[in-house]
Each structure stands twice: as C-alpha cells, then as structure tokens.
PDB file of C-alpha atoms and ligand atoms in Angstrom:
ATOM      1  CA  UNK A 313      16.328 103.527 -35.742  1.00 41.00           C
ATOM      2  CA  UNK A 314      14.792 106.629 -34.303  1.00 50.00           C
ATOM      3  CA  UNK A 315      14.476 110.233 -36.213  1.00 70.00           C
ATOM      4  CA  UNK A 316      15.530 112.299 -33.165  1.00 93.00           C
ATOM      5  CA  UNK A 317      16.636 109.891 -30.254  1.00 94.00           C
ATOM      6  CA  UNK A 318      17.475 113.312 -27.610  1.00 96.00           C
ATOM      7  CA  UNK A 319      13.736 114.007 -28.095  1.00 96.00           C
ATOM      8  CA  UNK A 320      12.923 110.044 -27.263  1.00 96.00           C
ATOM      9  CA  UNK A 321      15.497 110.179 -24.067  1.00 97.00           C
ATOM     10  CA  UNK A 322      13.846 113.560 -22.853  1.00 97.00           C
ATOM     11  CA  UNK A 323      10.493 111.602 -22.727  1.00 97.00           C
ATOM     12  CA  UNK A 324      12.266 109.094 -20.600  1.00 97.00           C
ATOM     13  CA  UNK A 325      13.255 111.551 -18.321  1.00 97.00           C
ATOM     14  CA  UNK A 326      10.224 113.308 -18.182  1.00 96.00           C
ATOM     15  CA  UNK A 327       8.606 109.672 -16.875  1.00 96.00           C
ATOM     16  CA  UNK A 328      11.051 109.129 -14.497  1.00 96.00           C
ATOM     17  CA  UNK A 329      11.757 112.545 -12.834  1.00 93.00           C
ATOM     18  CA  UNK A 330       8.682 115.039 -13.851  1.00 93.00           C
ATOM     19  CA  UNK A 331      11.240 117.449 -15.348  1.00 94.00           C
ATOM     20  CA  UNK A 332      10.317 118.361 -19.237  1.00 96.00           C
ATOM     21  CA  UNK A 333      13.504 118.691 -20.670  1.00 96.00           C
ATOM     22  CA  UNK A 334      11.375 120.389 -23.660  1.00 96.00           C
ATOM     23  CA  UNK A 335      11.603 123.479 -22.225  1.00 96.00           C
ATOM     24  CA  UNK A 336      15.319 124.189 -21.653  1.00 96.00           C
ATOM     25  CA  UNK A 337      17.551 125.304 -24.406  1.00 95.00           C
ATOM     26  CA  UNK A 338      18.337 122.320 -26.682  1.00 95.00           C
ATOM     27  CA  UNK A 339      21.876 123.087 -27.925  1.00 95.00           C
ATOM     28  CA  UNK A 340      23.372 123.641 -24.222  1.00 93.00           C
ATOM     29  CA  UNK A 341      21.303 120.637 -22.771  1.00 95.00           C
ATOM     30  CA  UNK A 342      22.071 118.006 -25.179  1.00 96.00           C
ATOM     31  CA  UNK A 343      25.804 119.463 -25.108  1.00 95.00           C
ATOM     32  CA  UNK A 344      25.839 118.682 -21.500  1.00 94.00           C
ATOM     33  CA  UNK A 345      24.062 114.787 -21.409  1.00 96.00           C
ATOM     34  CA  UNK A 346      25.777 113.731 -24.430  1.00 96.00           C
ATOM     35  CA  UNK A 347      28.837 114.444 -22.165  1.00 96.00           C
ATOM     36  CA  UNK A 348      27.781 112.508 -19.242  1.00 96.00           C
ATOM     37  CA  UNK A 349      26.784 109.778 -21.714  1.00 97.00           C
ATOM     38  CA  UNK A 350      29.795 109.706 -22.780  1.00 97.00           C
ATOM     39  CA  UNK A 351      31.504 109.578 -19.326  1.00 96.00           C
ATOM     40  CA  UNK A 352      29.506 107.087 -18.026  1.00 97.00           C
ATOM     41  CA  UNK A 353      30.418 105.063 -21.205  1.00 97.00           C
ATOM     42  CA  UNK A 354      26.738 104.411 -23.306  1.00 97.00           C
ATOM     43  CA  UNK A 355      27.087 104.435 -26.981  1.00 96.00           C
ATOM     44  CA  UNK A 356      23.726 106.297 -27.590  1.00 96.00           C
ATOM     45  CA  UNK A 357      20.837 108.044 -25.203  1.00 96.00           C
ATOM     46  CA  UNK A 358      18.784 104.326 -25.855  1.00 96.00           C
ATOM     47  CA  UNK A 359      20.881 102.703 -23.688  1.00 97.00           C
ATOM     48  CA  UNK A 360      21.913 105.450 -21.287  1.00 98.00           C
ATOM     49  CA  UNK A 361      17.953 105.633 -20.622  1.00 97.00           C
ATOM     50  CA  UNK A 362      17.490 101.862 -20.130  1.00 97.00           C
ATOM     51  CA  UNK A 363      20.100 101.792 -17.625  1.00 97.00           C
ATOM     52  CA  UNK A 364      18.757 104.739 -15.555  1.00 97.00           C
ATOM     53  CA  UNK A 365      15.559 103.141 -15.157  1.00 96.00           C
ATOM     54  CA  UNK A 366      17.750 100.563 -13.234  1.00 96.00           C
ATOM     55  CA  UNK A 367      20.174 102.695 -11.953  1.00 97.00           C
ATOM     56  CA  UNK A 368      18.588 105.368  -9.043  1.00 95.00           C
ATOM     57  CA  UNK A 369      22.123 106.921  -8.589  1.00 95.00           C
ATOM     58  CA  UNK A 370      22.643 107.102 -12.098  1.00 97.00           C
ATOM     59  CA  UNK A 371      19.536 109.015 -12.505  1.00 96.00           C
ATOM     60  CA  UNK A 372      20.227 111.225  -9.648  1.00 93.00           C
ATOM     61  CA  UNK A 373      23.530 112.175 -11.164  1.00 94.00           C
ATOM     62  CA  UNK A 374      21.897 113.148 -14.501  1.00 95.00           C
ATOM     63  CA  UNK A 375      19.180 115.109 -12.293  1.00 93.00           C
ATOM     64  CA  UNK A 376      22.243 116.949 -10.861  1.00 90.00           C
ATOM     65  CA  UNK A 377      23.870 117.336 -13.750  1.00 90.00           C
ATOM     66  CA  UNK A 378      20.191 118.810 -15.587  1.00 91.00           C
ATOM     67  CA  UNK A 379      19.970 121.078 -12.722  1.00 87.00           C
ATOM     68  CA  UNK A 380      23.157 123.091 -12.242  1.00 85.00           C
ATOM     69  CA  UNK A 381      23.464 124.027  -8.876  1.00 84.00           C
ATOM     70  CA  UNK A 382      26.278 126.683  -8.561  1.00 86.00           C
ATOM     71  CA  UNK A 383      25.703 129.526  -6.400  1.00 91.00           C
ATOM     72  CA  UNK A 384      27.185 131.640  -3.262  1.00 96.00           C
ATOM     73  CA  UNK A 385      25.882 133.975  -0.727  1.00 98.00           C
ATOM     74  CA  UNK A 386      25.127 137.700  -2.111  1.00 97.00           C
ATOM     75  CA  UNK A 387      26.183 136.559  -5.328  1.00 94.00           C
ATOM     76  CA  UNK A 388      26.691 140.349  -7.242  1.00 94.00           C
ATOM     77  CA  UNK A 389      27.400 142.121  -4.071  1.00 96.00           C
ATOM     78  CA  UNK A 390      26.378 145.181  -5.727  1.00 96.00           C
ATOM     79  CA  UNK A 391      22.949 143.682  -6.375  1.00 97.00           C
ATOM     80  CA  UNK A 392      21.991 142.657  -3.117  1.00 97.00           C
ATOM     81  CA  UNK A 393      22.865 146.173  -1.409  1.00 97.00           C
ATOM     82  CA  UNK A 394      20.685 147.832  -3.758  1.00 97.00           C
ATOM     83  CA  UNK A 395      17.939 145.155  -2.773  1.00 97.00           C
ATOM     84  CA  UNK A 396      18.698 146.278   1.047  1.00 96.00           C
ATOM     85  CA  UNK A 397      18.031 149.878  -0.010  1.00 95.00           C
ATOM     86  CA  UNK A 398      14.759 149.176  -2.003  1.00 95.00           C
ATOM     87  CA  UNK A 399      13.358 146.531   1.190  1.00 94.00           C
ATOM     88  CA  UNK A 400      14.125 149.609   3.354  1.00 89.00           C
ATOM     89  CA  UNK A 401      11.675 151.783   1.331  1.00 85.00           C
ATOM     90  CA  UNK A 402       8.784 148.944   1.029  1.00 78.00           C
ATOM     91  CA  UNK A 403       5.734 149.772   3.253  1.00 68.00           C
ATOM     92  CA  UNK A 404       5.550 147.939   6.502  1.00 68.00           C
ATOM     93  CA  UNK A 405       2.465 146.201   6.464  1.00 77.00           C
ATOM     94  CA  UNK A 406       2.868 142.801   8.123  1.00 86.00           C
ATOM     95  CA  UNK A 407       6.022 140.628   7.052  1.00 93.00           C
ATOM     96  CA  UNK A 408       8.133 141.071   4.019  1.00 95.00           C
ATOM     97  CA  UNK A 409       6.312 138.029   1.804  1.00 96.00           C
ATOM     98  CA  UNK A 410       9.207 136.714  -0.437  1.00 97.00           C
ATOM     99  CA  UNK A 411      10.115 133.708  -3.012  1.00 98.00           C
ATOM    100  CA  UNK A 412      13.872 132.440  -3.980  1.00 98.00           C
ATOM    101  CA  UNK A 413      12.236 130.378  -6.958  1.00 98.00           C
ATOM    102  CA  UNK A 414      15.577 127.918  -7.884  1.00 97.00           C
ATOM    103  CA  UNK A 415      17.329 128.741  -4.784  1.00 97.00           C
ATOM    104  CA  UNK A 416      19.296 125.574  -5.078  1.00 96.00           C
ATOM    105  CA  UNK A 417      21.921 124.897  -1.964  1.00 97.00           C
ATOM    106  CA  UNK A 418      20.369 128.038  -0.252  1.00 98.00           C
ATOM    107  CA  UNK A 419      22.735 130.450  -0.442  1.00 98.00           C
ATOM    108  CA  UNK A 420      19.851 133.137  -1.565  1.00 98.00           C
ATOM    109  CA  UNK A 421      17.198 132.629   0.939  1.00 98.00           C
ATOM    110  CA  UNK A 422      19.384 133.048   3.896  1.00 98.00           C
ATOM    111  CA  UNK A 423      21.148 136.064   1.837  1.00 98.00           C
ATOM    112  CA  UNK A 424      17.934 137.725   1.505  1.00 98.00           C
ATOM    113  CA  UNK A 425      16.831 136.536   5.599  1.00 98.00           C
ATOM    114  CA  UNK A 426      20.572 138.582   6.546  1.00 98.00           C
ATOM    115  CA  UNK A 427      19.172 141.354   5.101  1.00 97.00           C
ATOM    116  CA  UNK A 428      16.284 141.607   6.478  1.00 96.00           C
ATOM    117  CA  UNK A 429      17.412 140.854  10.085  1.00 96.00           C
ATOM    118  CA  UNK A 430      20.050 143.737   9.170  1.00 96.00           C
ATOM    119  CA  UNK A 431      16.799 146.196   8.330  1.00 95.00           C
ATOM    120  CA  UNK A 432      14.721 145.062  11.786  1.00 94.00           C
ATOM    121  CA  UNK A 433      12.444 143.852   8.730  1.00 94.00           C
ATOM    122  CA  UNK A 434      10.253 140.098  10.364  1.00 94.00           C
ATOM    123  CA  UNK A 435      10.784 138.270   6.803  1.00 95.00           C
ATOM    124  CA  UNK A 436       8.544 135.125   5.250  1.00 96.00           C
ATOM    125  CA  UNK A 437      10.515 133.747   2.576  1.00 98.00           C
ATOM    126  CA  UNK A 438       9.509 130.830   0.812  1.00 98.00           C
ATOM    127  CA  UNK A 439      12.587 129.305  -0.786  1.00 98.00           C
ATOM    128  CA  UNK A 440      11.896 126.123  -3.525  1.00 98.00           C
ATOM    129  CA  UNK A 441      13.848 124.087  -5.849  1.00 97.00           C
ATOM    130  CA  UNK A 442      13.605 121.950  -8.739  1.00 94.00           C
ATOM    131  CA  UNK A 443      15.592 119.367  -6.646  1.00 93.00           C
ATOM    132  CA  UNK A 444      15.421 117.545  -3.343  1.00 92.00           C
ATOM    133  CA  UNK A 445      18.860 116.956  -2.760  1.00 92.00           C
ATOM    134  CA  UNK A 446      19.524 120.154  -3.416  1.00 94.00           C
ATOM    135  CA  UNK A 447      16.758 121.127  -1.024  1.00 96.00           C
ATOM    136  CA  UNK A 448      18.466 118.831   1.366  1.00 96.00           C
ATOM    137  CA  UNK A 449      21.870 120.370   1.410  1.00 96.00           C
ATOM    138  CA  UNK A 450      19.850 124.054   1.640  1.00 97.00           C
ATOM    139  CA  UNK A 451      18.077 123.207   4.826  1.00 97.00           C
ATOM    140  CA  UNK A 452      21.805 121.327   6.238  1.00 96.00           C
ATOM    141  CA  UNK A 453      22.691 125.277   6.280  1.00 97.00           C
ATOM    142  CA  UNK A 454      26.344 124.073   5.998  1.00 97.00           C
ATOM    143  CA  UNK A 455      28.710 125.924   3.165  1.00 97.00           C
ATOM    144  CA  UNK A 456      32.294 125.898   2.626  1.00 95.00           C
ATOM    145  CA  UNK A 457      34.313 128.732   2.866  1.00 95.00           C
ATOM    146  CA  UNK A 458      34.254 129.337  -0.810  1.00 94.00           C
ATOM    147  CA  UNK A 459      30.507 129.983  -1.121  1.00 97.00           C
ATOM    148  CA  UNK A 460      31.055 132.845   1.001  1.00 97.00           C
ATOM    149  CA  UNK A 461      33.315 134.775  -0.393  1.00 96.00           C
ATOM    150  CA  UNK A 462      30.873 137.950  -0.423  1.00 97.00           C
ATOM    151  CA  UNK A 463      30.469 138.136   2.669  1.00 97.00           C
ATOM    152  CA  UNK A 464      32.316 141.076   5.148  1.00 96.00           C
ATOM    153  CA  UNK A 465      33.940 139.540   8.128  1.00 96.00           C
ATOM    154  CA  UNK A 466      31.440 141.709  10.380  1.00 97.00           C
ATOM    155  CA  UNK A 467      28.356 139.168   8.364  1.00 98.00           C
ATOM    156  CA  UNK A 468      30.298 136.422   9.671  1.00 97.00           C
ATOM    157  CA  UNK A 469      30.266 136.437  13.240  1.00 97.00           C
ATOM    158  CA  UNK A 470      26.955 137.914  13.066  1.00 98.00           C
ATOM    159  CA  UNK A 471      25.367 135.185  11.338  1.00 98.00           C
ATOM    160  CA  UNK A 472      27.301 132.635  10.696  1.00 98.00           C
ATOM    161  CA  UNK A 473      29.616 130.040  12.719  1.00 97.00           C
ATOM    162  CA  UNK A 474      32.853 128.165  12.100  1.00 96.00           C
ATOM    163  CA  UNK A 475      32.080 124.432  12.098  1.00 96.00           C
ATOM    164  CA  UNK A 476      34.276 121.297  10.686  1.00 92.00           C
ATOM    165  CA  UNK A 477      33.892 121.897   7.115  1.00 87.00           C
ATOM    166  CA  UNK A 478      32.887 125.662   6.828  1.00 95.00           C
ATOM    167  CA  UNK A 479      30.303 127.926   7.910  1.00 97.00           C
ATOM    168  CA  UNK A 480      26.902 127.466   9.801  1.00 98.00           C
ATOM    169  CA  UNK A 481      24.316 129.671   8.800  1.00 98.00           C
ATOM    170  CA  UNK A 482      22.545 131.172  12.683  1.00 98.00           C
ATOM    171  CA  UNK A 483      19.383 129.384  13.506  1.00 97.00           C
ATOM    172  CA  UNK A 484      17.981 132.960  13.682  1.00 96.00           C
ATOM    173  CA  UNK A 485      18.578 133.683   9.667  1.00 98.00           C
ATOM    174  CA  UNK A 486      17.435 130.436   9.283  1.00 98.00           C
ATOM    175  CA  UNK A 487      14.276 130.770  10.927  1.00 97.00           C
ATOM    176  CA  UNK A 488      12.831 133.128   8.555  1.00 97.00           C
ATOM    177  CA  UNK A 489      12.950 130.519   5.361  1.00 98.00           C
ATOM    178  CA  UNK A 490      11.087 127.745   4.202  1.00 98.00           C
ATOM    179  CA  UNK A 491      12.352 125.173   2.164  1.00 98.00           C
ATOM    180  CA  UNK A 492       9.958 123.097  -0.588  1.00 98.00           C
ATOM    181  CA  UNK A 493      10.408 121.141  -3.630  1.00 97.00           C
ATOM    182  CA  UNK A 494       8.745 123.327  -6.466  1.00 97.00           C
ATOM    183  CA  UNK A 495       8.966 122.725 -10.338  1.00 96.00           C
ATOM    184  CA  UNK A 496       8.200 126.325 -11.754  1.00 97.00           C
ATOM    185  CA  UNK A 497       7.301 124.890 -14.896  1.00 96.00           C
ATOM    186  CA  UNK A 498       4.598 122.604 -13.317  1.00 95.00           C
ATOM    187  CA  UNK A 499       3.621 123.702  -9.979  1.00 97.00           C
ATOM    188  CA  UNK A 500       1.060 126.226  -9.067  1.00 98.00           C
ATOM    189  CA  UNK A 501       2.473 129.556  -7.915  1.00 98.00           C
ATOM    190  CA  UNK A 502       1.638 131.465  -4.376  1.00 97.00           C
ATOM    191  CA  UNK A 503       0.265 135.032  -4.325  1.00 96.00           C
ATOM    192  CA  UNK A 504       0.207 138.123  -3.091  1.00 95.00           C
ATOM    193  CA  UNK A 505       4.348 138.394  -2.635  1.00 96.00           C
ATOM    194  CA  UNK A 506       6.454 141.761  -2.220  1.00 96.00           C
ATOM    195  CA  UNK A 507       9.293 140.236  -3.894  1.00 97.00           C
ATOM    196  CA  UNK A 508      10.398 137.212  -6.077  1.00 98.00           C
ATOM    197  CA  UNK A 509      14.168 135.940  -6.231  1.00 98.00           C
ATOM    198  CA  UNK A 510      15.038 133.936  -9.419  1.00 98.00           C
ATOM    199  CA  UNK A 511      18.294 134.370 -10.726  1.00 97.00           C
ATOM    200  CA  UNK A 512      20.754 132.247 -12.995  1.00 94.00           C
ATOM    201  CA  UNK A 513      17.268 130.031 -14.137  1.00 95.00           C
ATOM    202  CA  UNK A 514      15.814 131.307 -16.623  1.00 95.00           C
ATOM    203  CA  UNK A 515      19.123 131.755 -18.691  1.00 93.00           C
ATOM    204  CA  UNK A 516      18.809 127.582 -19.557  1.00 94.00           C
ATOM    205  CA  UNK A 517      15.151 128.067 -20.664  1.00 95.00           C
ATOM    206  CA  UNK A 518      13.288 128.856 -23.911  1.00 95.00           C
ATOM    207  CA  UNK A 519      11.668 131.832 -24.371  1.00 93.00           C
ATOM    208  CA  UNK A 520       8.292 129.673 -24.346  1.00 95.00           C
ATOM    209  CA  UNK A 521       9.311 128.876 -21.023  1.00 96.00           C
ATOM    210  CA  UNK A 522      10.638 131.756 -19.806  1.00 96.00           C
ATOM    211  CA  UNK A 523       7.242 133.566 -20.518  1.00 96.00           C
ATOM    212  CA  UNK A 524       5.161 131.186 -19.175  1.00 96.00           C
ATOM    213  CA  UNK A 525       7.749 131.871 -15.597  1.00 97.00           C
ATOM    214  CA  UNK A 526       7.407 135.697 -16.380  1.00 96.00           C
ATOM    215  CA  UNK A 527       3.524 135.715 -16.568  1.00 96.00           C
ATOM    216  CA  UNK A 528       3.245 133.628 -13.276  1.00 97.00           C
ATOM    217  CA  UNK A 529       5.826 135.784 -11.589  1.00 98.00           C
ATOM    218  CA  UNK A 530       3.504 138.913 -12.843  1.00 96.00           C
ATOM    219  CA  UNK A 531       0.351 137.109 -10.868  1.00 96.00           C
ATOM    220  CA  UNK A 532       2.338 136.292  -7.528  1.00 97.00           C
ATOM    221  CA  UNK A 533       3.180 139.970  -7.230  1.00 97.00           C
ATOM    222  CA  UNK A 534       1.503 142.586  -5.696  1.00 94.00           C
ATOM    223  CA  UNK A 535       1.873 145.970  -7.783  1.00 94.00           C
ATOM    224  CA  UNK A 536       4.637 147.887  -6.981  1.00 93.00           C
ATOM    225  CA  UNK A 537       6.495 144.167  -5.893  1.00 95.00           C
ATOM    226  CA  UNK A 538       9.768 143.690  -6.686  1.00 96.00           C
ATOM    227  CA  UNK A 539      11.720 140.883  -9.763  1.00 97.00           C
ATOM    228  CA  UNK A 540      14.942 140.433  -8.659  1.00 98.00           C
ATOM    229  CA  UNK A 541      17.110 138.399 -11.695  1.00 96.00           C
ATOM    230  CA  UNK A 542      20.767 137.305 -12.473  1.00 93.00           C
ATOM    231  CA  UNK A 543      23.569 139.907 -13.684  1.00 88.00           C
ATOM    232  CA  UNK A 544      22.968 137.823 -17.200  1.00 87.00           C
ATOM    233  CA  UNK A 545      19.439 137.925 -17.622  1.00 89.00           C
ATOM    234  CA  UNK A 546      17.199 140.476 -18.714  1.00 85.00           C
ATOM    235  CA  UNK A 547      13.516 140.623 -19.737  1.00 88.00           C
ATOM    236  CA  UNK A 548      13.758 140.611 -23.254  1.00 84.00           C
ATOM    237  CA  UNK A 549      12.385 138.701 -26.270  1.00 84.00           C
ATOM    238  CA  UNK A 550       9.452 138.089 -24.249  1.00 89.00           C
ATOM    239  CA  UNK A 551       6.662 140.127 -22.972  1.00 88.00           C
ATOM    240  CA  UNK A 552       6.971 141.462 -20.236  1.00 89.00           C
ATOM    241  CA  UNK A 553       4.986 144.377 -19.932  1.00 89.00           C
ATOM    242  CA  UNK A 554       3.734 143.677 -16.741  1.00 93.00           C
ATOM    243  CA  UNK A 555       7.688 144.894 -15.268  1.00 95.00           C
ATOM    244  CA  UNK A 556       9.024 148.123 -15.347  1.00 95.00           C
ATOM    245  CA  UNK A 557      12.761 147.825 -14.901  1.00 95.00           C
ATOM    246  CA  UNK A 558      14.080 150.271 -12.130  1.00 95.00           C
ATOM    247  CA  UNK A 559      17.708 148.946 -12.323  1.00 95.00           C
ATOM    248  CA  UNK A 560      20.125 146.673 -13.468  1.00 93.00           C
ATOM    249  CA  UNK A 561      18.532 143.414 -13.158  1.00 95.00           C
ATOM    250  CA  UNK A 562      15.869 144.644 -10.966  1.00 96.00           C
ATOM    251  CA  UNK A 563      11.887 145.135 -12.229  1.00 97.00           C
ATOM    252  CA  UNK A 564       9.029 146.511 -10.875  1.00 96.00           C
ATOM    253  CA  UNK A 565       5.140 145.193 -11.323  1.00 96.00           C
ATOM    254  CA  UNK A 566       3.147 147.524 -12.429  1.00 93.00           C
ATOM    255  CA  UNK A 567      -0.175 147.784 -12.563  1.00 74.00           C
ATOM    256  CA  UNK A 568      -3.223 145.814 -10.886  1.00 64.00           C
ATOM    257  CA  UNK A 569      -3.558 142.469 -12.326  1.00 59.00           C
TER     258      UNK A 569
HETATM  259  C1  LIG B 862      22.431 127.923 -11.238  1.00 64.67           C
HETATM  260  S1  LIG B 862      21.299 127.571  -9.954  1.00 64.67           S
HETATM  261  C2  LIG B 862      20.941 129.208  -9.370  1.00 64.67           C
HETATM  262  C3  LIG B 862      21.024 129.311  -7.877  1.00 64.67           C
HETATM  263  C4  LIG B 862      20.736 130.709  -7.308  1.00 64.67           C
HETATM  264  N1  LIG B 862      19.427 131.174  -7.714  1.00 64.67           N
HETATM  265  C5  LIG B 862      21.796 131.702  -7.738  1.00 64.67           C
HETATM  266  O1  LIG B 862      21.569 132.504  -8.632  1.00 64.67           O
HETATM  267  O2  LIG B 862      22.904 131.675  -7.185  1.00 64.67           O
HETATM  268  C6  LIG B 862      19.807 127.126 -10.844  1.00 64.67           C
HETATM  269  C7  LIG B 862      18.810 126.389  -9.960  1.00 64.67           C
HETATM  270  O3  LIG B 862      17.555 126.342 -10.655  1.00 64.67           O
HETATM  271  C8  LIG B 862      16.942 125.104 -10.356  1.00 64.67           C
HETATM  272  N2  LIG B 862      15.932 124.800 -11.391  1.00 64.67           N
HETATM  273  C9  LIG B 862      16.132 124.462 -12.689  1.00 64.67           C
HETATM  274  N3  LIG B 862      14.950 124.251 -13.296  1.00 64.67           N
HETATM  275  C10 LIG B 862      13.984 124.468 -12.364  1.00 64.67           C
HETATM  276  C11 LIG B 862      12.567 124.400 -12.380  1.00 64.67           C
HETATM  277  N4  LIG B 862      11.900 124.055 -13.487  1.00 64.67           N
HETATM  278  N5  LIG B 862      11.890 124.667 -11.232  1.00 64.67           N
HETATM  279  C12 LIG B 862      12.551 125.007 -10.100  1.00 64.67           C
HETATM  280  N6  LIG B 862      13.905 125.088 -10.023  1.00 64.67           N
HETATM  281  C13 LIG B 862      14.612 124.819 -11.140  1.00 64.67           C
HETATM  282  C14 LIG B 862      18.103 124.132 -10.352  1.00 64.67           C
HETATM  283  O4  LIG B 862      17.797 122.947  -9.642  1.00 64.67           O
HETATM  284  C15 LIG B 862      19.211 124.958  -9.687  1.00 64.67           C
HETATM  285  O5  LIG B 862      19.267 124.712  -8.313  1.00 64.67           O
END
C-alpha cells in the first residue's frame, strides 16, 4: 500500500519520458490522468504504470494527453498586431533573434515568420517543444481549416496554400523557423534573443516552476527584448522584476543582466 501513489506514478513517468510531472499543478494534472486511467480501464496508477512500460503507444497517448497541444495561428489577433507594431520599432541590427518556447503544432513560429516577412524584417526563430510528435506535425506545416481561423483571406493566398486536408504553410514562412525538441524545465536556454514566445505554458506550472522559466527567459534576453505571454497569464506571484510590462500580456527586460 503506498502513502501517495500519483507521486509514485509521476516517478514512473519521469523514468520513462524525462518530463517531471513535479512541477505542473497537481490538482489539474492528476484530474486529467486519473481520467485517462480510467478510460483506458486500470483500477489504480500501479497498474496503469506497469502497463506503459510495455505499452509505447500507451505512453505516447499519456505524453499527449500531459502535454496539451491546442493552439491556432495568431491566436488573440489583437496580440499579435501589437507584436507587428513593436518588431517594427526594434533596431535593425542583423536578424530578428526569436524563441516560440512550447510552440506545439507550430502555429506560432510561422505566425510570428508572417509577420516578419510582412515588415521586410530577415527573421531567426527558434521554435521548440516539449514533444516530438508534436514537433513532427509542426515541421509537416499542414493545418486544417479550423486552426486558421485568424487569419484575413489576403494572409491566405499570401502564405498559405489549399491542399487535401487544409492549408500549407509557404516554404518561404517556413524557411525562417527551426524546429527542436526542448524541455524548458531541463534544457539549457540560448542567449542573446530580441524576443521570446511562450504562451498558454506556464498556466499548468507551479510557481516554483514558473520562476525558474521566468529567470531563464530574463538571461536569454537582451535588455530592452521583448516576453510575449498568453491572454491568461500574467507575471505575478513570482518575481519578476527583471520585466517591465508595456501591455497586456506583453513585458519588457530591463536592465543589463
Ligand atoms: C497549450 S500548448 C500552447 C501552444 C502555443 N504556445 C499557443 O499558445 O497556442 C502548450 C505546449 O507547451 C508544451 N510544453 C509543456 N511543458 C513543456 C516543457 N516543460 N518544455 C517545453 N514545452 C512544454 C506542450 O507540449 C504544448 O505543446
């Protein structure tokens, strides 16, 4: 009989898959694999974690499930055309040096590589993910028609094209990202960036987490670079004093470290 068996199947999955369940909110985690559990039909998280030790698909479908991979192309319209306006005023030295950290399917990356080819702006953007399949899909550059429901019908047939099944993003947008598995609670981060993209992440974290993410963003940032975050998520409960916020969802580094 164990005293917390959740905590005994997160250290399962943490040996299989690298991801520390630890550090994403308890309540709505456990919520959500008790429910798969349950679907799948194991009485208890012992046996559910035997069996995906066995069972690759199994365990990809609880890495799916852990991961939540919703998204859609300039997702808060809004948002994204006061990003435009703030790239605009960025000084051009060399290529805009940018990071979708969680970018899941892709749908921000290439959003953020439209506007830049909009602005005349040569874009680096470094776009990683928690999960290869994910990853997978991302670089596939194929989305149905829902995922772009933001974007104007002038957007489309400049950068996109009807195929069987939806919409194929241009090989020029997609030139200007890069697509790599990165675990943002694990993985070292890059440097020297004029802009970071997370968004709809750190909402399933703990604050411990979320301020280890914060001071790492803080580092990869030049001063003056721009934290871009989702229309739920704010800096708060944490410190962030590194970030000045200069609009809704939007912060500013400050300072020199
Ligand atoms: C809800 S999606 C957000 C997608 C996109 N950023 C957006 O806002 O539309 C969250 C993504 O974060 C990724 N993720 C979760 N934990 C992560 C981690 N520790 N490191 C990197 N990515 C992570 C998931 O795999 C998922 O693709």
């Amino acid at each position: 009989m164990t005293l917390d068996s959740y905590l005994e199947f997160v250290d399962h999955v943490r040996r299989l898959t690298g991801i520390d369940l630890r550090q994403y909110k308890r309540p709505q985690m456990e919520r959500r694999l008790a429910h798969l559990r349950d679907r799948r039909g194991f009485p208890d998280f012992a046996s559910y974690a035997a069996a995906l030790s066995r069972d690759a698909k199994l365990l990809q479908e609880l890495v799916d499930r852990i991961t939540i991979q919703v998204s859609e192309f300039f997702r808060n319209p809004e948002r994204w055309a006061d990003l435009q306006h703030r790239l605009q005023a960025l000084p051009p030295d060399g290529p805009l040096r940018a990071w979708s950290a969680g970018c899941a399917h892709g749908e921000e990356p290439y959003s953020l590589s439209i506007l830049c080819a909009e602005l005349g702006l040569e874009a680096d953007i470094w776009a990683t993910d928690l999960d290869g399949d994910a990853l997978n899909i991302a670089m596939g550059g194929v989305y149905p028609e829902r995922a772009l429901v933001n974007v104007s019908q002038g957007r489309r047939v400049r950068y996109f094209e009807p195929v069987s099944g939806g919409w194929r993003v241009a090989p020029h947008v997609r030139r200007a990202v890069r697509f790599e598995r990165h675990n943002l609670l694990a993985d070292p981060y890059p440097r020297d960036l004029h802009l970071i993209v997370c968004r709809n992440l750190l909402i399933y974290l703990t604050d411990a987490a979320k301020q280890k993410i914060i001071l790492g963003f803080s580092r990869a940032l030049r001063p003056g670079g721009l934290l871009f975050v989702g229309s739920t998520e704010q800096l708060v409960g944490i410190d962030a004093r590194d970030f000045r916020l200069v609009a809704p969802f939007m912060y500013e580094k400050t300072g020199a470290s």
